[in-house]
Coordinates of C-alpha atoms and ligand atoms in Angstrom, one line a residue:
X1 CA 40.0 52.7 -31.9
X2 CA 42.3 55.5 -33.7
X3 CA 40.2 58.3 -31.8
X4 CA 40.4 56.2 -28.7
X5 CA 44.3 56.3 -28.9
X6 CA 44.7 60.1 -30.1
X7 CA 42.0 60.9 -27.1
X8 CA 44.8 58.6 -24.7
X9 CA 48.0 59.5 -26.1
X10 CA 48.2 63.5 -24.4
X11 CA 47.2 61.8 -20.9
X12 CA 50.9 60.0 -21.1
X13 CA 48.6 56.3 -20.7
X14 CA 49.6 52.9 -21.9
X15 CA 47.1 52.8 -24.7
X16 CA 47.8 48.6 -25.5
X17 CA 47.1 47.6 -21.8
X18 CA 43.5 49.7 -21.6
X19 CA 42.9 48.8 -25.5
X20 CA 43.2 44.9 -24.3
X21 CA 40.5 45.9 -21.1
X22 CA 38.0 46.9 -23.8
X23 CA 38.2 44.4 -26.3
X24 CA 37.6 42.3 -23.4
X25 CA 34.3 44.2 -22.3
X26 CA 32.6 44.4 -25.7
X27 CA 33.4 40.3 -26.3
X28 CA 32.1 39.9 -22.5
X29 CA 29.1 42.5 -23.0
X30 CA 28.7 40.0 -26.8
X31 CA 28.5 36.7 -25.3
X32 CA 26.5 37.8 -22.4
X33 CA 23.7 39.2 -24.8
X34 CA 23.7 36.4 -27.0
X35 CA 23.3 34.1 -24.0
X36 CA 20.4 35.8 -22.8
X37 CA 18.6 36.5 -26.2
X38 CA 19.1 32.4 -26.6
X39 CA 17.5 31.8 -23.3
X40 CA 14.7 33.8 -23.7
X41 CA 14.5 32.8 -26.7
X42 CA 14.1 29.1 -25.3
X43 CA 11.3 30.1 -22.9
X44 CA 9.4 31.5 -26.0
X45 CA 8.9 28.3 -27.5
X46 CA 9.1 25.7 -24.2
X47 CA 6.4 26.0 -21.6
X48 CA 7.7 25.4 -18.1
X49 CA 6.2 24.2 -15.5
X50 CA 7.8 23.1 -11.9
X51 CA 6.1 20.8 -9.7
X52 CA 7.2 20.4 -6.5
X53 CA 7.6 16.8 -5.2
X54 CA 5.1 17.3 -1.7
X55 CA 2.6 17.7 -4.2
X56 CA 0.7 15.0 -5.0
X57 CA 0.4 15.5 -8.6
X58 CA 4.3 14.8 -8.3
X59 CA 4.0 11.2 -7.8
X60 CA 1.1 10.6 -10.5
X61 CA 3.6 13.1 -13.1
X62 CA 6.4 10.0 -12.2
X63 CA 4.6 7.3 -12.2
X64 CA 3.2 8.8 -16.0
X65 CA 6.5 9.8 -17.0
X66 CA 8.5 6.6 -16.3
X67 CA 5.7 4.7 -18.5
X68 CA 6.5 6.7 -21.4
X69 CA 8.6 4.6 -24.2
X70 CA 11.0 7.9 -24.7
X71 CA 12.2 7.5 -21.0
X72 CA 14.6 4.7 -22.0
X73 CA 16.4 7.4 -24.1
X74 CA 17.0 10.6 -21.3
X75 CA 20.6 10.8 -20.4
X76 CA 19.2 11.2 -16.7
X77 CA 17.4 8.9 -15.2
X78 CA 17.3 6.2 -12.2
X79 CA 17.5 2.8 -12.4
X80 CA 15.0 0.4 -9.7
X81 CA 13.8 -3.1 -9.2
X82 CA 12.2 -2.2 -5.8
X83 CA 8.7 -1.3 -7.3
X84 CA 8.6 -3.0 -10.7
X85 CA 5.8 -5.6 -10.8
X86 CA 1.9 -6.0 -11.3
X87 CA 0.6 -4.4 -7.9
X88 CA 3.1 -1.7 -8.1
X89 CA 1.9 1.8 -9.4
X90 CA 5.5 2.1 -11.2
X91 CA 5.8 -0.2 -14.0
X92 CA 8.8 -0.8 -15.9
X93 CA 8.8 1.3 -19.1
X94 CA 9.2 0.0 -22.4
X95 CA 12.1 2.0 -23.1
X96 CA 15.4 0.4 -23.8
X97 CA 14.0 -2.9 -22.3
X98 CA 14.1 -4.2 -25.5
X99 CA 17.0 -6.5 -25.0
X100 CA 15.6 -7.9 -21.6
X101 CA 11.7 -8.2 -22.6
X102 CA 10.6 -10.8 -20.0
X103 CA 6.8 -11.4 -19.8
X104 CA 4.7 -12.2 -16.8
X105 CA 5.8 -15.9 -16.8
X106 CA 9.5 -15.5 -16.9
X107 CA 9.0 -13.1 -14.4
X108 CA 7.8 -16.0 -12.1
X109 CA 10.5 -18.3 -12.9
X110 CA 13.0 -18.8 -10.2
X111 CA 16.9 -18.1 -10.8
X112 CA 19.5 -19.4 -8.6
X113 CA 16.3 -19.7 -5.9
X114 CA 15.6 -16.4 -6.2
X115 CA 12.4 -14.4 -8.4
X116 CA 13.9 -13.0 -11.5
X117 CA 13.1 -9.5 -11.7
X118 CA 12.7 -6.7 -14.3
X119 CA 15.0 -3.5 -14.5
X120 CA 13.1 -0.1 -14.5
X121 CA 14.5 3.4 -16.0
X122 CA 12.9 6.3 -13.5
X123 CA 12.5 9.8 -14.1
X124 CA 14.9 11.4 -11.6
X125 CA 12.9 13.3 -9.0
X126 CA 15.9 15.9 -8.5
X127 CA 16.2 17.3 -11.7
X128 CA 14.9 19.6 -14.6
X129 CA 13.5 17.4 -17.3
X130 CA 13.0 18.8 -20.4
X131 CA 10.7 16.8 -22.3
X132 CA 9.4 17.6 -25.9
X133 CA 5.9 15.9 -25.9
X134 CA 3.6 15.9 -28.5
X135 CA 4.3 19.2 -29.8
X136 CA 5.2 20.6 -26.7
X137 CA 1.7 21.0 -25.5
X138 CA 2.5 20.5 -21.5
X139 CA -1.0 21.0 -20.5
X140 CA -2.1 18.0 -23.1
X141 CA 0.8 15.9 -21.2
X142 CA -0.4 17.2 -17.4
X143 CA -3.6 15.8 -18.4
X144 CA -2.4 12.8 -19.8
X145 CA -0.5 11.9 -16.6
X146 CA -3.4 13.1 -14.2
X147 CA -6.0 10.5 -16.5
X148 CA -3.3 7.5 -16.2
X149 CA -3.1 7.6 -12.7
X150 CA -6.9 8.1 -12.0
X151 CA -7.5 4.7 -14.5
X152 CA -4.7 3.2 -12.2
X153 CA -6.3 4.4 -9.3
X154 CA -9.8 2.2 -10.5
X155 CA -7.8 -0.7 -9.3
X156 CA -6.0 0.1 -6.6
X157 CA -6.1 1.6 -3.0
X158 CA -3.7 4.7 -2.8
X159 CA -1.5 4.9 0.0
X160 CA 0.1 8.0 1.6
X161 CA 2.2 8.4 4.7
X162 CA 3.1 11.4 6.4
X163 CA 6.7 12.3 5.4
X164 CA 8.7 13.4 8.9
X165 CA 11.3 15.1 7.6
X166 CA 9.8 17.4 5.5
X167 CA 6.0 17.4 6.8
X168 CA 4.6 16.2 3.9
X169 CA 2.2 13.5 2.5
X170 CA 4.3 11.1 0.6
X171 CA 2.4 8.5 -2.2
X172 CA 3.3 5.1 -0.4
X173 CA 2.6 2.9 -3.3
X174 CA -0.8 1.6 -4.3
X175 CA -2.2 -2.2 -3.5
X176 CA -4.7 -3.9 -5.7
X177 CA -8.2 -3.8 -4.3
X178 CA -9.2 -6.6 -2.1
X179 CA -12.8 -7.9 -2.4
X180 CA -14.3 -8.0 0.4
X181 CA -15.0 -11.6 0.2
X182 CA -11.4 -12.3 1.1
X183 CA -12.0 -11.3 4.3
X184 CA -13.0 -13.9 6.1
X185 CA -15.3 -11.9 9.5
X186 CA -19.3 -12.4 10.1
X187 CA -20.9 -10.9 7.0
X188 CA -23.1 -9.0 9.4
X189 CA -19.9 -6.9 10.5
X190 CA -18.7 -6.6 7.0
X191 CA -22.1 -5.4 5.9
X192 CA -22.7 -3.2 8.5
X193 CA -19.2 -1.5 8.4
X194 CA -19.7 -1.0 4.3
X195 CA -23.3 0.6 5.3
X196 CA -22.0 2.8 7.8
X197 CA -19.6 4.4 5.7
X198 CA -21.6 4.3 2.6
X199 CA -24.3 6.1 4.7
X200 CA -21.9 8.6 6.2
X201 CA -20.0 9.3 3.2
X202 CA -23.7 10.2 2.0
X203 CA -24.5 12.7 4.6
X204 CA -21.9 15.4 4.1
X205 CA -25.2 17.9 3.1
X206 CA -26.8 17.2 6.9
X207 CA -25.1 19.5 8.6
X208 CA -24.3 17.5 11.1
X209 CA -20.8 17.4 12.3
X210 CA -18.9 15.3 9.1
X211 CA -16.7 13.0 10.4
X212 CA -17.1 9.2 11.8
X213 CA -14.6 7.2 14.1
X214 CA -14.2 3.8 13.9
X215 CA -12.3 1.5 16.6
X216 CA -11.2 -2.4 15.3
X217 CA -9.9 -3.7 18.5
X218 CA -8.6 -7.2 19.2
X219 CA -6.1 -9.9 18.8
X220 CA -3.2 -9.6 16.5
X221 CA -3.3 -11.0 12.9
X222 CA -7.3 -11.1 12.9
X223 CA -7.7 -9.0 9.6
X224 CA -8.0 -5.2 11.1
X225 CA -5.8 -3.5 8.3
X226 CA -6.8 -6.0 5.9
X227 CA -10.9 -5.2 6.3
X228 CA -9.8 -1.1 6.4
X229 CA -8.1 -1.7 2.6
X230 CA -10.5 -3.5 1.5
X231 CA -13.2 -1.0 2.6
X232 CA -11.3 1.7 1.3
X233 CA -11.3 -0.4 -2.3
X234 CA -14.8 -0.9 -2.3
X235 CA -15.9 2.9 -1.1
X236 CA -12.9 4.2 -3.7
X237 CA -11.0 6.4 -1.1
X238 CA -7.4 6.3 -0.7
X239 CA -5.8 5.3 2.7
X240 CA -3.9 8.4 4.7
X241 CA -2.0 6.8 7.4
X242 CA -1.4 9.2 10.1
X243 CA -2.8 12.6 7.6
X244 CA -3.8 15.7 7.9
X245 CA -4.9 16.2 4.3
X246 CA -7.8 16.5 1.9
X247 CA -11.6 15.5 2.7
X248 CA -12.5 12.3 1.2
X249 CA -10.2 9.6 2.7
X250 CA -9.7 7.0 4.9
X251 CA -7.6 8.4 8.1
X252 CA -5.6 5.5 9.4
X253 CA -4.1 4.9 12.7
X254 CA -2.7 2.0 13.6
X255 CA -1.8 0.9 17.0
X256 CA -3.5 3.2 18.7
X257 CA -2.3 2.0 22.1
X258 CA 0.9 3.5 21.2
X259 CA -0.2 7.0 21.2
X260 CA -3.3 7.2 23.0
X261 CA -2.8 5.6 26.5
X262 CA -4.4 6.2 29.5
X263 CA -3.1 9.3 31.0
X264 CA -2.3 11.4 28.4
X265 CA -3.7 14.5 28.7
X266 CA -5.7 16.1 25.6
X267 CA -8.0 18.9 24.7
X268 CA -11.6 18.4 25.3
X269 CA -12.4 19.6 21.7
X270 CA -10.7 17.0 20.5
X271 CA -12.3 14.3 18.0
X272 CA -9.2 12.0 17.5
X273 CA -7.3 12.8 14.6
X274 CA -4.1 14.6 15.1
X275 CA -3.0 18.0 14.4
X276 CA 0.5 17.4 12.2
X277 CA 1.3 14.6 10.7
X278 CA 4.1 12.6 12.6
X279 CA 4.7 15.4 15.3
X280 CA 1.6 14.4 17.3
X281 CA 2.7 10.8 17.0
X282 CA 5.8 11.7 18.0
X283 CA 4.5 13.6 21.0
X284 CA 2.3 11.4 21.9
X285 CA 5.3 8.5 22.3
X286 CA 6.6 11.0 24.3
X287 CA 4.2 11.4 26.5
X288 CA 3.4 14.5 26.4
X289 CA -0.1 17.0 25.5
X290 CA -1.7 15.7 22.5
X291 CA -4.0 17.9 21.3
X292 CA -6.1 17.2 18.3
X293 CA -8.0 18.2 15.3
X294 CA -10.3 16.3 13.4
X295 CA -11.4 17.9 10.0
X296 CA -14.6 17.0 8.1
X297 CA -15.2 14.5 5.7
X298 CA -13.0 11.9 6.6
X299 CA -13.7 8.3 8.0
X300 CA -11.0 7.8 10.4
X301 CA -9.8 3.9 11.6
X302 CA -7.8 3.0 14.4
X303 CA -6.9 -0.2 15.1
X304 CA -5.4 -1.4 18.4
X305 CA -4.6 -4.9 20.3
X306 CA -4.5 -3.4 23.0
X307 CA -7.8 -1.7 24.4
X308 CA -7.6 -1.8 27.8
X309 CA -4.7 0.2 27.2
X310 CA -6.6 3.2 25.6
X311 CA -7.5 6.3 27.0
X312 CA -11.5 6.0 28.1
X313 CA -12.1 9.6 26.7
X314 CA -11.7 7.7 23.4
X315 CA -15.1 6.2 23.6
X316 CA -16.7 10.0 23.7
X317 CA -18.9 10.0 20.5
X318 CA -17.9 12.3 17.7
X319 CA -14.3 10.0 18.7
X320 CA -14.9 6.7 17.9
X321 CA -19.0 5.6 16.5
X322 CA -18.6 2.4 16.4
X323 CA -16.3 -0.4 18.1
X324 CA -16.0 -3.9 16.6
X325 CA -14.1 -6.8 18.1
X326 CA -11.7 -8.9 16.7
X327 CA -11.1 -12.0 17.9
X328 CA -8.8 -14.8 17.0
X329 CA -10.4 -17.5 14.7
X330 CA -13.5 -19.6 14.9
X331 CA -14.0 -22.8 13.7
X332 CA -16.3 -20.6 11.4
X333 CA -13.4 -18.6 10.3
X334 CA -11.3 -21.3 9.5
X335 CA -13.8 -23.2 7.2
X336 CA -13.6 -19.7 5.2
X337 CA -9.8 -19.5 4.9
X338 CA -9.1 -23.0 4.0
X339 CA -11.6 -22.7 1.1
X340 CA -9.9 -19.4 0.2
X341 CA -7.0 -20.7 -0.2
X342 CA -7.5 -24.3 -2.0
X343 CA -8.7 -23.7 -5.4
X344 CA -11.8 -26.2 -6.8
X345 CA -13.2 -27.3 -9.2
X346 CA -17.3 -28.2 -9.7
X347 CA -18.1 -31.3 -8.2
X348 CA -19.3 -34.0 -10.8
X349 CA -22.7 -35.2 -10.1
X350 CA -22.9 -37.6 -7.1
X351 CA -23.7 -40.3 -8.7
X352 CA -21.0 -40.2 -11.1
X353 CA -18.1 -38.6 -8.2
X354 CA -15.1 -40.4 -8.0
X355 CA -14.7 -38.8 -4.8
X356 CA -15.5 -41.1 -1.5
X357 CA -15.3 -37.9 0.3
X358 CA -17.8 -35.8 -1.5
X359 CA -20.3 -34.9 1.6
X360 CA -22.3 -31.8 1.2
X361 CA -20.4 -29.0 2.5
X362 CA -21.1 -28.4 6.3
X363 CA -24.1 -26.3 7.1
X364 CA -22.6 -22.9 8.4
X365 CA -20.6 -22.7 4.8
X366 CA -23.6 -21.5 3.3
X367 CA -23.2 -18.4 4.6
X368 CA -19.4 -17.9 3.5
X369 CA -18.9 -16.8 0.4
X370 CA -18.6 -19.8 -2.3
X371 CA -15.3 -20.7 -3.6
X372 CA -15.9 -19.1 -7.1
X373 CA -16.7 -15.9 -5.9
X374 CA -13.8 -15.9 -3.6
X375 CA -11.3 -17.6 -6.6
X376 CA -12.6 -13.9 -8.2
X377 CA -9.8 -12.5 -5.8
X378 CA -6.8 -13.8 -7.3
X379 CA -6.0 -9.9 -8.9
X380 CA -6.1 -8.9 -4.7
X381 CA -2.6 -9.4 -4.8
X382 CA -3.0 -11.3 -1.7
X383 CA -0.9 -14.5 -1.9
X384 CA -3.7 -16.5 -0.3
X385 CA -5.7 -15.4 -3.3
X386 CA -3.4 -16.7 -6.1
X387 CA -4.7 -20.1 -7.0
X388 CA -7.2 -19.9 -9.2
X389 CA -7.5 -23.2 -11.4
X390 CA -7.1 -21.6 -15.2
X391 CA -4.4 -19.2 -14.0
X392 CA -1.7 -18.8 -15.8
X393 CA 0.6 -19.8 -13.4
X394 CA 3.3 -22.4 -15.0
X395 CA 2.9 -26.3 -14.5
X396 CA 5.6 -27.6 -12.2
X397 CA 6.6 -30.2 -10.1
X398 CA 4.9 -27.7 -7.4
X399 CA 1.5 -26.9 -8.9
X400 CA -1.8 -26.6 -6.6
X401 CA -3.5 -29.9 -7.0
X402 CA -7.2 -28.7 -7.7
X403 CA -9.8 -30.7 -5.7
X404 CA -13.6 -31.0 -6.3
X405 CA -15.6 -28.7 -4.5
X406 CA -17.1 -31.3 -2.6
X407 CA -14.0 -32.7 -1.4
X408 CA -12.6 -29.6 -0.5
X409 CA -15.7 -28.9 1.7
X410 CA -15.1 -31.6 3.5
X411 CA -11.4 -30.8 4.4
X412 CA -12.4 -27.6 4.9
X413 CA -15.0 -28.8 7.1
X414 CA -12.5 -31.5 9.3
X415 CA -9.5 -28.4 9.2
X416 CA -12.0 -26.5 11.2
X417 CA -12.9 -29.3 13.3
X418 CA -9.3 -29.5 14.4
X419 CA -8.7 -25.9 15.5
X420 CA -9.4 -25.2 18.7
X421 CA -12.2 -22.1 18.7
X422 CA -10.8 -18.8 19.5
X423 CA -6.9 -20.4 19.9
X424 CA -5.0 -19.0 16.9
X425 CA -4.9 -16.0 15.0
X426 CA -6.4 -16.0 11.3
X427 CA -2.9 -15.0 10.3
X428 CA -1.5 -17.8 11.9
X429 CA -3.7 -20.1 10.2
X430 CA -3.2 -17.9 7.1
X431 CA 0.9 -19.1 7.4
X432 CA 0.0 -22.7 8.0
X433 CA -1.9 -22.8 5.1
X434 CA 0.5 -21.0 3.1
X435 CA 3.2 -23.5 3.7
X436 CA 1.1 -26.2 3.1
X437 CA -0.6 -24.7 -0.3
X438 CA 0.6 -27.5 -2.6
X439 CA -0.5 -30.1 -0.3
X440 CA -4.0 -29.8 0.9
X441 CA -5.1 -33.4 1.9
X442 CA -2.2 -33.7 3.9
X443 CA -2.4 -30.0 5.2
X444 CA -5.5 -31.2 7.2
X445 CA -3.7 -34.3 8.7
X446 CA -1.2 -33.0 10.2
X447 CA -3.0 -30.0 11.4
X448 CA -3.1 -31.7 14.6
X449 CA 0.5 -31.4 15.2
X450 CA 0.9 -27.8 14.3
X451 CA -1.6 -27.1 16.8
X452 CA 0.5 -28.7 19.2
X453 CA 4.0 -27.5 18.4
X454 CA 2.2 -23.7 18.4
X455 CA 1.3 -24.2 21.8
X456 CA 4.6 -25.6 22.7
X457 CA 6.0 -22.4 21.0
X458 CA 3.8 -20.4 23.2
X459 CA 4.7 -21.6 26.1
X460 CA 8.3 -21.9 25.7
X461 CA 8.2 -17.3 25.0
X462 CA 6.0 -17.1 27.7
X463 CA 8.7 -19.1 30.2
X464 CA 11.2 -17.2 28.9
X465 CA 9.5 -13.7 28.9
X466 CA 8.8 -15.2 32.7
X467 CA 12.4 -15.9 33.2
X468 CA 13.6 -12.6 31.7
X469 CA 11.0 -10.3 33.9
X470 CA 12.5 -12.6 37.0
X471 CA 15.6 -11.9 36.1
X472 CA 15.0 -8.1 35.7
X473 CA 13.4 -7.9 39.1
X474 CA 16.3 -9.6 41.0
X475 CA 18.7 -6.9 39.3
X476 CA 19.6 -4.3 42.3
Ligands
ATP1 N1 -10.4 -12.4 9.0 C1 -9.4 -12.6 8.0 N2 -9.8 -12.8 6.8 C2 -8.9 -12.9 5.8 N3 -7.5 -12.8 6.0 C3 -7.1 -12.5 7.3 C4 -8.1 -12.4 8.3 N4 -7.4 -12.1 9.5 C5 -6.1 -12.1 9.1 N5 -5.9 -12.3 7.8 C6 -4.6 -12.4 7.1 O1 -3.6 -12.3 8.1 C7 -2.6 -11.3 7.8 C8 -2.6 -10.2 8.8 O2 -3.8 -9.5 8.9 P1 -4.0 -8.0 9.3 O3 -2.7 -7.3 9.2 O4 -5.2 -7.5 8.7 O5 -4.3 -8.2 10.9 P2 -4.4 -7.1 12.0 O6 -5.5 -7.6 12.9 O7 -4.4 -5.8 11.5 O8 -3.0 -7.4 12.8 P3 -2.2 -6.4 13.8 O9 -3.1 -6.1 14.9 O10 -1.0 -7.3 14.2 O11 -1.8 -5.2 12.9 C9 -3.0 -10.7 6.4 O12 -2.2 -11.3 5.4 C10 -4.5 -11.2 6.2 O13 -4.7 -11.5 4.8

């Protein structure tokens, strides 16, 4: 400093003022190095790795992470109810539940009318997490999270959607597998649909042209999306609704009408998937080209209610294979849902039934599947699957009242009797016999009525849909 100032002092400078510049620099210059020896210091030991949430692996790294016991503890996290619960791929952690620990029954009980529900700590997606795990070993815990999902994924269908604003696939949540024996349709249809795909999926080494179209047309509420998720549980493929993506899925368009009318013009290469996720959809509502891209290796399933509404190049093969009808329920159809939703119990022997009622069951049940096998899809997560005697579902006031098998036949039987063939939906049905799932004696009396105050319904919208379209064309 000395030499500085005798080097200063002939120039005629303020020596203190430039002295005060250079202290300055060197603790600057001091701090600065010591920050960045600590940093890289940091990177020597911490592996870092940044995934980017449009990545898939994102959503199976969140859903891993938010299990982990430690996540209770980060400073940064969010907090949800929205997703917590058995069908939901994001359980609660155990984390700083502690103090709240509810198990599955309290979870059903009811508090001031309303489901009592579990708080969840999540990972935040917007943020850099740094997480010691295991002696830092990230691949061991990128492994770890990829083999918790893929367990998960053993009992669940995998939903994605296409994201709109930023063009991406986003994991929509994951539903429990639905047997197929909760779908009440024709076994033959079933069959042949699980065949066709099962063969298809088969024939990727043909060389033939790898992809299959399949049209479910018909009435609302007669099981369309409910026989594509339980196809896509029983051939293990994830559902892409609207998706561009990977080989190996279910492609999923629903309402087809909506996009594909008559009159919209498209290229003649085109095999009926679209070309970006939810800007051909988009287009297409508009009304303008559609042109589209199918890649190999994907079933794809459009469902419509509306087919006379579709565009007739649809039915090109190499478009749509195969068409199936559905129609509102049979008398057939609603033998099967009643049974699906009543639970039963084996009927005592005849001679020793208590049961005035206990006819054998009528002759086209032998072709549904039994009630046991059906009571097998109470982990469907369909509500018309939850009644299984034995569950462990709380006593109450409100419990199912479980019949004998015979007896339960033969209200089965005499509910199908009532409805009129090919009248109501299945999902209609479905809500009548939701309502009435405590009460399934007098569910089949008053069916009679319901039928009637359903068509009274019906005919009161149509006057008034009548009334409003008269209305419309009197406007000038
Ligand atoms: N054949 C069936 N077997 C079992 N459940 C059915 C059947 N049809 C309808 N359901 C029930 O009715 C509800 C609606 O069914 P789903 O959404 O599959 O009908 P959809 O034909 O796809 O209707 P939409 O055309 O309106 O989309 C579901 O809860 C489903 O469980």
């Amino acid at each position: 400093m000395e030499a500085v100032k005798g080097f200063l002092a002939p120039l005629g400078l303020n020596t203190s003022s430039i002295q005060d510049t250079l202290k300055l620099v060197v603790i600057g210059g001091t701090v600065e190095t010591a920050r960045r020896a600590s940093i890289s210091a940091w990177n020597g030991f911490v592996d870092c790795a940044h995934v980017h949430s449009s990545l898939l692996f994102f959503d199976r790294l969140m859903h891993w992470l938010s299990k982990q016991p430690a996540w209770g503890r980060s400073r940064e996290f969010e907090i949800t109810t929205r997703s917590v619960g058995r069908n939901q791929l994001n359980q609660s952690t155990t984390g700083d539940l502690d103090e709240e620990e509810m198990d599955e029954e309290d979870e059903n009980e009811l508090e001031h009318g309303r489901r009592k529900r579990k708080v969840a700590f999540m990972p935040s997606p917007d943020t850099t997490h740094t997480i010691y795990y295991r002696g830092h070993w990230l691949k061991r815990l990128v492994l770890e999270a990829k083999r918790e999902y893929e367990k998960d994924a053993e009992h669940r269908v995998h939903i994605f959607m296409a994201d709109t604003t930023y063009a991406c696939w986003r994991w929509n949540g994951a539903r429990q597998k639905r047997p197929m024996n909760s779908i009440v349709l024709e076994p033959a249809v079933k069959e042949m649909l699980l065949a066709d795909c099962r063969d298809f999926l088969r024939s990727e080494d043909w060389g033939i042209p790898f992809r299959r179209g399949y049209l479910l047309h018909g009435v609302p509420g007669s099981g369309k999306t409910s026989l594509i998720h339980s196809l896509a549980g029983e051939l293990g493929l994830d559902i892409y609704v609207v998706s561009l993506s990977s080989k190996g899925c279910i492609l999923l368009l629903e309402d087809l009408d909506a996009a594909f009318t008559r009159g919209i013009s498209r290229d003649s290469t085109s095999t009926g998937a679209p070309t970006a996720p939810t800007k051909a959809a988009a287009e297409a509502n508009d009304g303008s080209t559609l042109s589209l891209t199918a890649a190999e290796g994907r079933l794809l399933f459009a469902t419509t209610n509306h087919i006379e509404r579709l565009d007739p190049a649809l039915s090109r093969p190499g478009r749509m294979d195969v068409w199936v009808n559905f129609t509102n329920a049979t008398k057939w159809q609603a033998e099967g849902i009643f049974k699906c939703f009543f639970p039963s119990r084996p009927s005592e022997s005849s001679s020793s039934s208590s049961s005035p009622s206990s006819s054998s069951p009528s002759s086209s049940s032998s072709a549904l599947p039994s009630t046991s096998s059906l009571l097998l899809s109470t982990s469907s997560g369909d509500t018309s699957q939850k009644n299984p005697p034995g569950s462990r579902r709380k006593a109450s006031a409100h419990a199912v009242p479980i019949l004998e098998e015979a007896e339960i036949a033969q209200l089965a039987k005499r509910f199908a009797d009532a409805i009129p063939e090919g009248e109501m939906s299945v999902a209609g049905l479905q809500g009548y016999l939701l309502k009435n799932k405590t009460r399934p004696r007098e569910c089949v009396e008053e069916v009679g009525e319901w039928i009637q105050q359903e068509r009274e319904a019906r005919a009161r919208i149509k006057r008034e849909k009548e009334e409003v379209s008269e209305f419309a064309r009197r406007q000038p």
